[in-house]
Amino acid sequence: MKVAAVASLLGSALFALSVQAAECGEGAMPIIVGQRSASRKPLGVNMTTYTTDCSNVTFVFSDTDGAETPGPPTTYPTCIWFPNGTVIRGGEICSKGRGNASVGEFHVIRHSPVRVEAVQYLPSNASIIYLNGMGIRSLPKDLTKDDTGKSLVANRIHFENNSITSIQGIVWPPTMSILDLTNNSITELGDLSANTNFKVFSVPRNKIKSLAKTRFPPGITDLYLQFNFISSLENMPPVLDSLTVSGNQFTSFPSLPSTLTQLLAAFNRVTSIDQVAIPPNLQALDLSYNNITEIRANFPASLSNLCLAGNPITAFYANQSQFEVLSGLDNNSTNTSFTLGFDSFGNYDATSTCRVMLTTTATNLTCKGHKGIQMLWDTFPICILPDTVATSSTLPADSSSNQTLMWVGIGAGSLVVVVSVALFIFHLRRRRHGSSDNSAFKAFEWHSPTAADDSEYSIPNDIRYDDSLKHFIIPASCVERERVLATGGNGIVYLARITRVGESPQLAALKRVLPSQSTNLDAIEMFMNELRLSAALSHPNIVTFHGFTWTTLSNLSVLSEYMSRGDLWSILDPKINPTCELEWLVDPNIDVDFDKIHVKSSAFKVPVSKFSVVCDVANALAYLHTLDQVVLHRDIKARNVFINNEWTAKLGDFGTSRARDMYAMTAEIGTLPWMAPEVLKGIMYNEKADIYSFGVLLSEVDLRAVPYSNVEAYATNDSVSVEMIRARVAMLVMSGELRPKFSPTCPESIVNIARRCLAFDPRERPSAIEVVGWLNQLKRSATVVNHVH
């Protein structure tokens, strides 16, 4: 069958099929259509089926002009059969990585646009199998052999991001020790006890309500059940070492496996741990974002990481020996602020443990019957009790500890919660300990003859010695730093003046890392990467990069165009600028022809307006997304759009260096409202995530409000914290149940463009070029208004 015919049958999305073949790379390969021999009959299937039954099928490459050439020889291939007899290649053994030439690693690239409804057989000679994001709904009862009867040797199988509803009764390969079923639709696990080699079992983000009928394999050491709808622990494996149950519906843990060394139970409904028998060898305990008001310390000496962030604790009791246990914790930061799901540089981080023990210093507010107060790490007051009343049963009772928190999650029947557990692991902004106020002050000094020598530090690819960028170096003697423009978690921005010999002084924005980060080599290296990228960009709607300067490594600074009117949000914000006169100035009667793209901009001069601003941003995105190496901005919002004196909008990125306090209540939302669902899920994403953020920006510009900033509307109880509300907003966005709104006066053409940008499926969103083309159609009909500012 010709490729054109297959495309007609399956749709053009089929041509985006990507598999990982023998070279183990993740690059896309052309669709490989199978041609059956005369003796080969189609596999009789009534749904799209993944299998190893591919004998007597030849796979060929077909290029764009229709020429067909034999495909490469395949080793243990798999294929996908369609009900009409069409067959395409599914993947191949990879001979690198964890496997070897005969027993390799098998991949199908995650999130393939080809939907596979059923699996018949898996490849027998693959030690690791990935079948992620394919839409699989059903699995066969026997997964121990391939179509020839050969036994599987897989020790690790991944069926992540599919639609599997049941695994009951499935016989898995006896060699398998790791099974990952993250983000499916499983409601019950059933009897798995026959799988004696299971060690790691992962079923987060499913629809599991109860473990009452579950029989776990006896050898499981690591169990991941986060973000289901479970309320009690039952039938736990006897040798369990690590248990993750964050984002469920637990109110207590009356019985925990005594073998546990790690328990992660954030975002549940727990109000007290008084009656919890803490496992004697527990090393890590995460109870962040429950509703615990009182802690009666009874932790084992083995505990090294305790996370209670987000709990409204007003009474923290401990005797002297327990105070010593607390004092020895590894996560001993005194900083109570953090960013949800992101590290201190704004990057999504799914690996680190919780570095915040407490987010309140009112831990002695309601203490009773204690003999004194001791300050934990000079920050957190702990109510000290005599050693004779160390046990929780003899500590003073407080009825407030029984207050129940109304969970802000979603009912089990309404949503498969698709939020990664890492989204709710909270990371403390890195802080350099032991630095004096004096050294911090010196780090702020620009020309500091006493600045510490940085010769002891080594930065890979140090930008200061990059010959390709030496023409961007601005001597420090030419730079005069003035007032602070903005500060944030890791950076500070000043107004600066560049004065070169024979040239007029030039105003610029000078950005550098904060003094507290000046010896953090990770922060400096990331700052260098940002600087290197900025130097490579050049577009009328991108903030211009002037150069960089330094006297020591710690004060390395980037100098960029000074945007005199500030950021777009400061213009839109009703609190800052209540008389803002920016309007859309788009003819409300004009429709966009979405099948027609006018990429070339109209010669018509668009007056200063909301429309002119978003057109400028779209042009910047089109530039970034069409570079030879596509650049993702990843933080499109009004705060990162800057306006010059001529009212030209330019895209920039101050990241966490932007001031947060001007958001007031919406500061707690952070950058979450602008993030695409796939970014929040922590899964693979591309430039279409920027397009989603652009759609959110259209709402922000229209309403002059941060999306979802009315946080109280998402609370189900007055005691719910803002961070819990953030979590609820994240879940609703990830499920597609929550989208930004628009005002009744917003032009319908703008709303229609925004809806396409905000499509839940990234593949349904337009490209930046398409967005620019649609906006250019509206330019031709933009209302001419003499809009003076």
Short mmCIF file of C-alpha atoms in Angstrom, two decimals, residues 313-546:
data_model
loop_
_atom_site.label_atom_id
_atom_site.label_comp_id
_atom_site.label_asym_id
_atom_site.label_seq_id
_atom_site.Cartn_x
_atom_site.Cartn_y
_atom_site.Cartn_z
CA ILE A 313 1.47 23.96 63.12
CA THR A 314 0.98 26.11 66.22
CA ALA A 315 2.31 23.68 68.84
CA PHE A 316 5.50 21.66 68.32
CA TYR A 317 6.44 19.61 71.38
CA ALA A 318 9.65 17.67 72.02
CA ASN A 319 11.66 16.48 74.95
CA GLN A 320 15.40 17.10 75.01
CA SER A 321 16.35 13.88 73.25
CA GLN A 322 13.81 14.51 70.51
CA PHE A 323 15.07 18.07 70.15
CA GLU A 324 18.50 16.60 69.45
CA VAL A 325 17.00 14.38 66.74
CA LEU A 326 15.41 17.44 65.15
CA SER A 327 18.63 19.40 65.41
CA GLY A 328 20.45 16.72 63.45
CA LEU A 329 18.14 16.72 60.43
CA ASP A 330 19.76 17.23 57.04
CA ASN A 331 17.04 19.59 55.78
CA ASN A 332 17.95 22.19 58.37
CA SER A 333 17.23 25.33 56.41
CA THR A 334 15.85 28.33 58.25
CA ASN A 335 14.26 29.72 55.11
CA THR A 336 10.49 29.25 55.11
CA SER A 337 9.90 30.28 51.49
CA PHE A 338 10.03 28.05 48.45
CA THR A 339 8.56 27.58 44.95
CA LEU A 340 6.06 24.82 44.26
CA GLY A 341 7.64 22.01 42.28
CA PHE A 342 10.60 24.04 41.08
CA ASP A 343 14.16 24.51 42.21
CA SER A 344 15.65 27.89 42.99
CA PHE A 345 16.44 28.53 39.34
CA GLY A 346 12.86 28.01 38.12
CA ASN A 347 13.53 24.56 36.70
CA TYR A 348 11.14 21.69 37.16
CA ASP A 349 12.80 19.26 39.56
CA ALA A 350 11.50 15.75 40.06
CA THR A 351 14.43 14.25 41.94
CA SER A 352 15.35 16.16 45.08
CA THR A 353 13.94 15.51 48.52
CA CYS A 354 12.03 18.16 50.42
CA ARG A 355 14.47 20.72 51.79
CA VAL A 356 11.91 22.63 53.86
CA MET A 357 11.02 21.36 57.30
CA LEU A 358 8.62 24.14 58.30
CA THR A 359 6.96 27.11 56.63
CA THR A 360 5.86 28.77 59.85
CA THR A 361 7.68 30.15 62.86
CA ALA A 362 4.53 30.21 65.03
CA THR A 363 5.23 26.72 66.33
CA ASN A 364 4.81 27.68 70.00
CA LEU A 365 1.65 29.74 69.65
CA THR A 366 -0.70 27.30 71.40
CA CYS A 367 1.73 25.22 73.47
CA LYS A 368 0.56 24.15 76.94
CA GLY A 369 2.27 22.52 79.87
CA HIS A 370 5.82 22.86 78.54
CA LYS A 371 8.80 23.79 80.68
CA GLY A 372 10.44 26.11 78.20
CA ILE A 373 11.21 27.03 74.61
CA GLN A 374 14.29 26.11 72.60
CA MET A 375 14.95 27.58 69.18
CA LEU A 376 15.59 24.99 66.51
CA TRP A 377 18.32 26.35 64.23
CA ASP A 378 17.74 29.75 65.89
CA THR A 379 14.46 30.05 63.97
CA PHE A 380 11.71 27.64 64.99
CA PRO A 381 10.49 27.66 68.61
CA ILE A 382 10.07 24.14 70.01
CA CYS A 383 8.11 23.61 73.22
CA ILE A 384 10.32 21.51 75.50
CA LEU A 385 8.83 18.89 77.80
CA PRO A 386 10.51 16.83 80.51
CA ASP A 387 11.89 13.51 79.33
CA THR A 388 9.32 11.78 81.49
CA VAL A 389 6.55 13.00 79.18
CA ALA A 390 8.18 12.13 75.91
CA THR A 391 5.43 9.88 74.64
CA SER A 392 2.50 11.33 72.78
CA SER A 393 0.00 9.75 75.15
CA THR A 394 1.15 11.97 78.02
CA LEU A 395 1.54 15.21 76.11
CA PRO A 396 -1.14 17.91 76.53
CA ALA A 397 -4.13 17.43 74.31
CA ASP A 398 -5.36 20.11 71.98
CA SER A 399 -8.73 19.83 70.38
CA SER A 400 -7.53 21.91 67.47
CA SER A 401 -5.40 19.00 66.33
CA ASN A 402 -8.57 17.17 65.40
CA GLN A 403 -9.72 19.82 63.01
CA THR A 404 -10.39 18.19 59.68
CA LEU A 405 -9.22 19.74 56.43
CA MET A 406 -11.59 19.64 53.49
CA TRP A 407 -9.47 18.20 50.69
CA VAL A 408 -9.24 20.44 47.69
CA GLY A 409 -8.74 17.58 45.28
CA ILE A 410 -11.17 16.24 42.73
CA GLY A 411 -13.67 13.44 43.20
CA ALA A 412 -12.54 10.03 42.08
CA GLY A 413 -15.16 9.75 39.40
CA SER A 414 -14.47 13.11 37.81
CA LEU A 415 -10.77 13.15 37.04
CA VAL A 416 -7.72 11.02 36.58
CA VAL A 417 -5.35 13.21 38.51
CA VAL A 418 -2.44 13.68 36.17
CA VAL A 419 -0.08 15.56 38.36
CA SER A 420 3.43 14.25 38.87
CA VAL A 421 4.47 13.71 42.47
CA ALA A 422 7.46 15.85 41.79
CA LEU A 423 5.16 18.81 41.28
CA PHE A 424 4.48 18.72 45.03
CA ILE A 425 8.01 18.12 46.25
CA PHE A 426 8.97 21.53 47.46
CA HIS A 427 12.46 22.84 46.94
CA LEU A 428 14.03 25.46 49.11
CA ARG A 429 15.77 28.26 47.30
CA ARG A 430 19.47 27.53 47.71
CA ARG A 431 21.00 29.61 50.41
CA ARG A 432 24.63 30.02 51.21
CA HIS A 433 25.10 29.36 54.91
CA GLY A 434 27.76 30.88 57.03
CA SER A 435 28.17 34.13 55.08
CA SER A 436 28.29 37.28 57.15
CA ASP A 437 26.34 40.44 56.53
CA ASN A 438 29.63 42.12 55.72
CA SER A 439 30.50 39.65 52.96
CA ALA A 440 27.00 39.96 51.53
CA PHE A 441 27.40 43.74 51.47
CA LYS A 442 30.72 43.44 49.65
CA ALA A 443 29.13 41.18 47.07
CA PHE A 444 26.82 44.05 46.19
CA GLU A 445 29.72 46.39 45.59
CA TRP A 446 30.51 46.78 41.92
CA HIS A 447 34.14 47.86 42.09
CA SER A 448 35.31 46.05 45.19
CA PRO A 449 39.08 45.93 45.64
CA THR A 450 38.52 43.52 48.54
CA ALA A 451 36.30 41.14 46.60
CA ALA A 452 37.27 37.52 47.12
CA ASP A 453 39.52 36.01 44.51
CA ASP A 454 37.61 33.51 42.36
CA SER A 455 40.64 31.61 41.11
CA GLU A 456 39.62 28.64 43.22
CA TYR A 457 36.39 28.22 41.27
CA SER A 458 36.13 26.39 37.97
CA ILE A 459 33.10 26.81 35.70
CA PRO A 460 32.75 24.56 32.65
CA ASN A 461 32.67 26.65 29.46
CA ASP A 462 33.33 29.84 31.40
CA ILE A 463 31.84 32.59 29.25
CA ARG A 464 34.52 35.07 30.29
CA TYR A 465 37.05 33.10 28.27
CA ASP A 466 34.86 32.30 25.28
CA ASP A 467 36.58 33.81 22.22
CA SER A 468 33.35 33.76 20.24
CA LEU A 469 31.81 36.22 22.70
CA LYS A 470 34.76 38.46 23.47
CA HIS A 471 33.32 41.26 21.29
CA PHE A 472 30.43 41.46 23.79
CA ILE A 473 32.72 42.19 26.74
CA ILE A 474 32.17 45.66 28.20
CA PRO A 475 34.97 46.87 30.50
CA ALA A 476 33.78 47.30 34.07
CA SER A 477 35.26 50.80 34.08
CA CYS A 478 32.67 51.78 31.45
CA VAL A 479 29.73 50.73 33.60
CA GLU A 480 28.13 52.86 36.28
CA ARG A 481 25.49 51.14 38.34
CA GLU A 482 22.51 53.14 39.57
CA ARG A 483 19.24 52.26 41.31
CA VAL A 484 17.70 48.81 41.74
CA LEU A 485 14.95 48.04 39.23
CA ALA A 486 13.93 44.60 40.48
CA THR A 487 15.03 41.82 42.80
CA GLY A 488 13.99 38.23 43.19
CA GLY A 489 14.95 34.86 44.58
CA ASN A 490 18.26 34.58 42.74
CA GLY A 491 18.88 37.76 40.78
CA ILE A 492 18.91 41.51 40.99
CA VAL A 493 18.47 44.06 38.18
CA TYR A 494 19.87 47.58 38.27
CA LEU A 495 19.58 50.59 36.06
CA ALA A 496 23.07 51.16 34.70
CA ARG A 497 24.85 53.60 32.43
CA ILE A 498 27.38 52.50 29.83
CA THR A 499 29.91 55.19 28.91
CA ARG A 500 32.47 54.39 26.24
CA VAL A 501 35.17 56.76 25.10
CA GLY A 502 33.89 58.95 22.31
CA GLU A 503 30.28 57.77 22.68
CA SER A 504 27.24 59.20 24.42
CA PRO A 505 26.20 57.47 27.66
CA GLN A 506 23.69 54.67 27.15
CA LEU A 507 21.16 53.49 29.71
CA ALA A 508 20.97 49.73 30.22
CA ALA A 509 19.52 47.11 32.53
CA LEU A 510 22.24 45.31 34.47
CA LYS A 511 21.40 41.87 35.78
CA ARG A 512 23.51 39.68 38.08
CA VAL A 513 23.02 36.89 40.59
CA LEU A 514 22.18 37.80 44.16
CA PRO A 515 25.01 37.97 46.70
CA SER A 516 23.59 34.91 48.44
CA GLN A 517 24.13 33.01 45.18
CA SER A 518 27.50 34.51 44.30
CA THR A 519 29.41 31.38 45.30
CA ASN A 520 26.78 28.96 44.04
CA LEU A 521 28.51 27.60 40.95
CA ASP A 522 25.31 26.01 39.67
CA ALA A 523 23.59 29.38 39.76
CA ILE A 524 26.50 31.10 38.03
CA GLU A 525 26.73 28.42 35.36
CA MET A 526 23.00 28.73 34.67
CA PHE A 527 23.36 32.50 34.51
CA MET A 528 26.15 32.05 31.95
CA ASN A 529 23.89 29.83 29.86
CA GLU A 530 21.21 32.52 29.91
CA LEU A 531 23.80 35.10 28.91
CA ARG A 532 25.09 32.93 26.07
CA LEU A 533 21.58 32.45 24.70
CA SER A 534 20.78 36.17 24.93
CA ALA A 535 23.90 36.96 22.93
CA ALA A 536 22.69 34.71 20.12
CA LEU A 537 19.29 36.36 19.71
CA SER A 538 18.49 39.37 17.57
CA HIS A 539 14.98 40.54 16.73
CA PRO A 540 13.04 43.83 16.95
CA ASN A 541 10.70 42.26 19.50
CA ILE A 542 13.38 40.67 21.69
CA VAL A 543 15.07 42.82 24.35
CA THR A 544 18.46 43.74 22.88
CA PHE A 545 21.57 42.22 24.42
CA HIS A 546 24.38 44.78 24.82
#
